[in-house]
Short mmCIF file of N, CA and C in Angstrom, two decimals:
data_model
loop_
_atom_site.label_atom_id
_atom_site.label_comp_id
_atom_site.label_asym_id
_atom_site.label_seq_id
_atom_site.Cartn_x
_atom_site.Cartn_y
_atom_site.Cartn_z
N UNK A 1 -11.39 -15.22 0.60
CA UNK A 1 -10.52 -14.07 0.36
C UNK A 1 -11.08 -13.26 -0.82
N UNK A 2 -11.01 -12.38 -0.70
CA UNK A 2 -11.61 -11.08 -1.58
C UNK A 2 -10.11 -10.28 -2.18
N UNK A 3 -9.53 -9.74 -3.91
CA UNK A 3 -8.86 -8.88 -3.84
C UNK A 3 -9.45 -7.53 -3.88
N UNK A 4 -8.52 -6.84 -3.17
CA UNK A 4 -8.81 -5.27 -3.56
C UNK A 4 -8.07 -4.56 -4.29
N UNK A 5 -8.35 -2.93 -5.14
CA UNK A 5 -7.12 -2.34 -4.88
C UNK A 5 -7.06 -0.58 -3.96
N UNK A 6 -5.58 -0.43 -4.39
CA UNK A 6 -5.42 0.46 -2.96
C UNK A 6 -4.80 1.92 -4.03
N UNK A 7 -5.44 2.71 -3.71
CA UNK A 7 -5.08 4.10 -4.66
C UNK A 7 -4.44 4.72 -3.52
N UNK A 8 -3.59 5.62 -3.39
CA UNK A 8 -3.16 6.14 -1.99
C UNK A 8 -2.36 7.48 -2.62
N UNK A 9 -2.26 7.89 -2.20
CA UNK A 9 -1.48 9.48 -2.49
C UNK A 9 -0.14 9.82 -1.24
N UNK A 10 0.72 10.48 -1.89
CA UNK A 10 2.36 10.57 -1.06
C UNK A 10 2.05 11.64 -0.61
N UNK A 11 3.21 12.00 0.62
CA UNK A 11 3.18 13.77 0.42
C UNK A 11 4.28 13.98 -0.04
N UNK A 12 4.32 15.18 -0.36
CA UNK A 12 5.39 16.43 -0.62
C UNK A 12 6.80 15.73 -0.94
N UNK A 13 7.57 15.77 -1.62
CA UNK A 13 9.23 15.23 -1.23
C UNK A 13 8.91 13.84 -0.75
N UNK A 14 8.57 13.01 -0.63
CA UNK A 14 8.07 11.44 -0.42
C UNK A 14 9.54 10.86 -0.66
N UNK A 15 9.62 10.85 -1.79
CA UNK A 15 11.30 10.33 -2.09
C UNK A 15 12.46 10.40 -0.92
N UNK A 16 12.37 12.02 -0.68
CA UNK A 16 13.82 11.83 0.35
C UNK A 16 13.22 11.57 1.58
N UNK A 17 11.65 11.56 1.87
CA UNK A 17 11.67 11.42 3.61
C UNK A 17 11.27 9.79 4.19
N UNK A 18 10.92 9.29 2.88
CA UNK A 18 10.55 7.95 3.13
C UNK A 18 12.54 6.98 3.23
N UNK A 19 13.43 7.42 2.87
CA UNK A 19 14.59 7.01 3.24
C UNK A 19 14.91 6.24 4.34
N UNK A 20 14.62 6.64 5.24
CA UNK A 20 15.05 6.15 6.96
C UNK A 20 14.18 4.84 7.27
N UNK A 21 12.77 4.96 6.16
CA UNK A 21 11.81 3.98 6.84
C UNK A 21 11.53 2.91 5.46
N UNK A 22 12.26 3.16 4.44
CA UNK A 22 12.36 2.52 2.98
C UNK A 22 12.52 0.93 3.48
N UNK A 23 13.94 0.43 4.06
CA UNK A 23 14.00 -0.96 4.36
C UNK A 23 12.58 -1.85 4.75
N UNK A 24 12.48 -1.16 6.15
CA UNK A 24 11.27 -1.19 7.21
C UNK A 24 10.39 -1.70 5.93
N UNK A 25 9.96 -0.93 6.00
CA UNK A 25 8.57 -0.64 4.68
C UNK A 25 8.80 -2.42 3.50
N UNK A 26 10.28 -2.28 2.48
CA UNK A 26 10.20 -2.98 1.67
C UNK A 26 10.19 -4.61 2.29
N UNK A 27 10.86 -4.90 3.68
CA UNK A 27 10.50 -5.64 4.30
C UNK A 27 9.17 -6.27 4.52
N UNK A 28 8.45 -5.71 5.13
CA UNK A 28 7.39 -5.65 5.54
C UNK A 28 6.56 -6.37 4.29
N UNK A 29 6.67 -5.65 2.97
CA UNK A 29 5.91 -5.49 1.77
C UNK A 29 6.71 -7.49 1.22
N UNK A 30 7.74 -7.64 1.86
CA UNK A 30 8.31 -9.01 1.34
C UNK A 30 7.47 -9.97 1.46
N UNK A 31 7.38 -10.09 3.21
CA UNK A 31 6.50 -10.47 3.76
C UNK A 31 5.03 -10.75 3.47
N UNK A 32 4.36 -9.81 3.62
CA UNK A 32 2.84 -9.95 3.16
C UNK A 32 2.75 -10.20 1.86
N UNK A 33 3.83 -10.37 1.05
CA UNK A 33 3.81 -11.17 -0.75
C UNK A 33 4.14 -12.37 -0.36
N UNK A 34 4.86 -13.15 0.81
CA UNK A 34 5.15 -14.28 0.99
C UNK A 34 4.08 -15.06 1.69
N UNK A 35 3.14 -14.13 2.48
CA UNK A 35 2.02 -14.75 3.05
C UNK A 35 0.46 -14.41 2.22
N UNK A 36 0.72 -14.12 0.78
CA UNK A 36 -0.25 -14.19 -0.30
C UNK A 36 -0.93 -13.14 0.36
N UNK A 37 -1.28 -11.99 0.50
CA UNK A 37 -1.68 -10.78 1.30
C UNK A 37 -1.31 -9.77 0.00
N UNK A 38 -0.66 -9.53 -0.35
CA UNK A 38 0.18 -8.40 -1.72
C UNK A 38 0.59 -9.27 -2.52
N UNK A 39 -0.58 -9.06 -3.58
CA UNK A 39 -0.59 -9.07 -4.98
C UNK A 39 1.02 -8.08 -5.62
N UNK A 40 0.85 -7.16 -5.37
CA UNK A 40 1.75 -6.16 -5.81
C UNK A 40 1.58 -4.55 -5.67
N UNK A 41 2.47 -4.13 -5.10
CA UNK A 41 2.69 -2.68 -4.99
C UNK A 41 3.54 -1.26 -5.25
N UNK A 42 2.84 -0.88 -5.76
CA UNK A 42 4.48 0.76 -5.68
C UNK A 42 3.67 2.08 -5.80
N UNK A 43 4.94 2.80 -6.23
CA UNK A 43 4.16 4.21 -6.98
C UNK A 43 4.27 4.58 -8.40
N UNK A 44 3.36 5.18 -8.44
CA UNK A 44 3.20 5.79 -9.73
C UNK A 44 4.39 6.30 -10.31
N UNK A 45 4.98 6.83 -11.60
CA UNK A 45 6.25 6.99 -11.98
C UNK A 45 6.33 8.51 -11.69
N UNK A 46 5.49 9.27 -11.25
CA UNK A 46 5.63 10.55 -10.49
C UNK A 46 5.95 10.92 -9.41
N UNK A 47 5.81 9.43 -8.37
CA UNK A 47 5.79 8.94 -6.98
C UNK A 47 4.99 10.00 -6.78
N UNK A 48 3.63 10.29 -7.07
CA UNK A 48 2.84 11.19 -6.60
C UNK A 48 1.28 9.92 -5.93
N UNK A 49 1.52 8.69 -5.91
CA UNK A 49 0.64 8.09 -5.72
C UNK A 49 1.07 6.79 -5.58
N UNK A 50 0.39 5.77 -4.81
CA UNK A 50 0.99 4.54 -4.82
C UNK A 50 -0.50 3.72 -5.14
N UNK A 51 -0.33 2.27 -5.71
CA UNK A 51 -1.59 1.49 -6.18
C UNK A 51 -0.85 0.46 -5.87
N UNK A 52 -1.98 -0.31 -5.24
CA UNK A 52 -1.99 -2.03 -5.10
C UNK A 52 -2.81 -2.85 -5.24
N UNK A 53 -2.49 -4.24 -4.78
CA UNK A 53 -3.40 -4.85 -5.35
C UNK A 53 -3.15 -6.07 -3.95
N UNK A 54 -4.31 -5.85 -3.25
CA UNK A 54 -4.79 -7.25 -2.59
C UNK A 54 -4.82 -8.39 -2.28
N UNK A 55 -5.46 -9.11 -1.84
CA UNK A 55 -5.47 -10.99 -1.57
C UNK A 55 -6.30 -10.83 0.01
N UNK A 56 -6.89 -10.46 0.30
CA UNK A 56 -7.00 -10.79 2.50
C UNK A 56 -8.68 -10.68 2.44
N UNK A 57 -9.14 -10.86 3.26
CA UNK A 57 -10.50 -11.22 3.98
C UNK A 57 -11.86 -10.07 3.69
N UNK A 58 -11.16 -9.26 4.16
CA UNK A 58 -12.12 -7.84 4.41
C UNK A 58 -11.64 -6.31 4.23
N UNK A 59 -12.36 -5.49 4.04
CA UNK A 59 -11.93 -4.18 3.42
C UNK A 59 -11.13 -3.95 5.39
N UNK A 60 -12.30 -4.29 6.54
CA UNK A 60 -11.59 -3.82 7.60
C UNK A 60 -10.00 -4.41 7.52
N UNK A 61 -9.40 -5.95 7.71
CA UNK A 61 -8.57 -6.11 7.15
C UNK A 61 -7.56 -5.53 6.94
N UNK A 62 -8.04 -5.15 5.67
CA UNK A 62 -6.97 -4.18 4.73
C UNK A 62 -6.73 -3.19 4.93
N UNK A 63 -7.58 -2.38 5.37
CA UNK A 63 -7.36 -0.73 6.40
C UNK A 63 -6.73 -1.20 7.63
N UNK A 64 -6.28 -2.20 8.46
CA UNK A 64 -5.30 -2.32 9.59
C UNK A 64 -4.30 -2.59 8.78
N UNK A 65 -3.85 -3.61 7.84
CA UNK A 65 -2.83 -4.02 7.57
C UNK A 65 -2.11 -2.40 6.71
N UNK A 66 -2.80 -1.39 5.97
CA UNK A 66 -2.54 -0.37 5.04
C UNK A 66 -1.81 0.45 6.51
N UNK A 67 -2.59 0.80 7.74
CA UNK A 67 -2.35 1.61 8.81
C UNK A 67 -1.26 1.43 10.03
N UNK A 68 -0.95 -0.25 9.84
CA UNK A 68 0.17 -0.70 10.30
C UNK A 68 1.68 -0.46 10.04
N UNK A 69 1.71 0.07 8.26
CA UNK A 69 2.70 0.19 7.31
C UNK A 69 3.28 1.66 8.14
N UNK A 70 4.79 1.63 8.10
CA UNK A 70 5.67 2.15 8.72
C UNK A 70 5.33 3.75 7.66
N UNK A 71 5.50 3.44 6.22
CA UNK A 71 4.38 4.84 5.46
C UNK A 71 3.68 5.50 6.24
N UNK A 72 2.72 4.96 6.59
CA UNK A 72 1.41 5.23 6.98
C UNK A 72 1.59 6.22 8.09
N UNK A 73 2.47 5.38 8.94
CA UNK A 73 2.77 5.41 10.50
C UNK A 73 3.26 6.97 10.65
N UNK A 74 4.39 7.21 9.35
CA UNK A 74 5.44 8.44 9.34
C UNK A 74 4.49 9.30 8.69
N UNK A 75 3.63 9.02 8.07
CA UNK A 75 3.21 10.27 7.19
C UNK A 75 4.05 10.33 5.44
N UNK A 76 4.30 9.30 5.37
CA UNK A 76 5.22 9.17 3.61
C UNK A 76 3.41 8.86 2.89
N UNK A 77 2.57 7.88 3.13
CA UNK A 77 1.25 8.11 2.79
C UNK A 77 0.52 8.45 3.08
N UNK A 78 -0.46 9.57 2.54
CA UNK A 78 -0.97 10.66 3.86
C UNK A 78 -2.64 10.14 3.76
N UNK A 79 -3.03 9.59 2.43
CA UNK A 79 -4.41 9.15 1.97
C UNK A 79 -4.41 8.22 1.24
N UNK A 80 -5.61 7.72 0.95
CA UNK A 80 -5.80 6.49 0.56
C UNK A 80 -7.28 5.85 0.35
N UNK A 81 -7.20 5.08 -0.50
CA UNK A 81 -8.70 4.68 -0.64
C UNK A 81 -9.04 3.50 -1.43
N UNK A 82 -9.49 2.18 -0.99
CA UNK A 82 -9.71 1.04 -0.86
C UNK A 82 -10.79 0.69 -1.66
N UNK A 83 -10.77 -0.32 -2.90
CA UNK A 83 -11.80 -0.54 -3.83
C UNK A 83 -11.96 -2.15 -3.71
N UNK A 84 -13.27 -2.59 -3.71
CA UNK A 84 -13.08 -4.71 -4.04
C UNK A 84 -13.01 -4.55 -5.59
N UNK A 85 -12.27 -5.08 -6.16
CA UNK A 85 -11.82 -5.69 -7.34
C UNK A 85 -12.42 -7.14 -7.52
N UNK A 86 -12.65 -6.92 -9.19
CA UNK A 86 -12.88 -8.32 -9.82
C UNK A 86 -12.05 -8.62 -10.76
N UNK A 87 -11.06 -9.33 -11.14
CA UNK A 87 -10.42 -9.37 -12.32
C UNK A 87 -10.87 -9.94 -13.35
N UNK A 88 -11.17 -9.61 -14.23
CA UNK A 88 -11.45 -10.03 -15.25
C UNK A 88 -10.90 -10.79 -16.28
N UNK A 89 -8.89 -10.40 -16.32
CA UNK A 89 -8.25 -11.60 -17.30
C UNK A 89 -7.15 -11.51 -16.48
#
């Protein structure tokens, strides 16, 4: 297992349109922290961006599991971009 992290950018109003698909989503995000997959995730305190942090196999991987996300799906994250991480402490 390799971590990564995940820089991603919202669109527009993100706040009120991600509403309907918020559960969905924080569900989901339970999950893949319970199956060691998400390190941890959110947005930025602007909600102009979201960052995470990894645990899974391969960058391919992580671009299905990022593209699966109900976000993704609706358009609440419109971009994104995938780094391997080393931690250092």
């Amino acid at each position: 297992m390799q971590r990564f992290v995940l820089w991603g950018k919202y669109c527009e109003n993100a706040i009120e349109k991600r509403t309907p698909f918020r559960q969905k989503h924080l569900d989901r995000l339970a999950t893949l922290k319970q199956q060691g997959l998400l390190i941890t995730l959110g947005p930025t305190k602007c909600s102009k961006y979201v960052f995470g942090i990894f645990e899974i196999s391969s960058v391919y991987e992580l671009r299905k599991l990022i593209e699966a996300d109900v976000y993704w799906k609706e358009g609440i994250w419109i971009s994104y971009e995938v780094y391997p991480w080393t931690q250092a402490f």
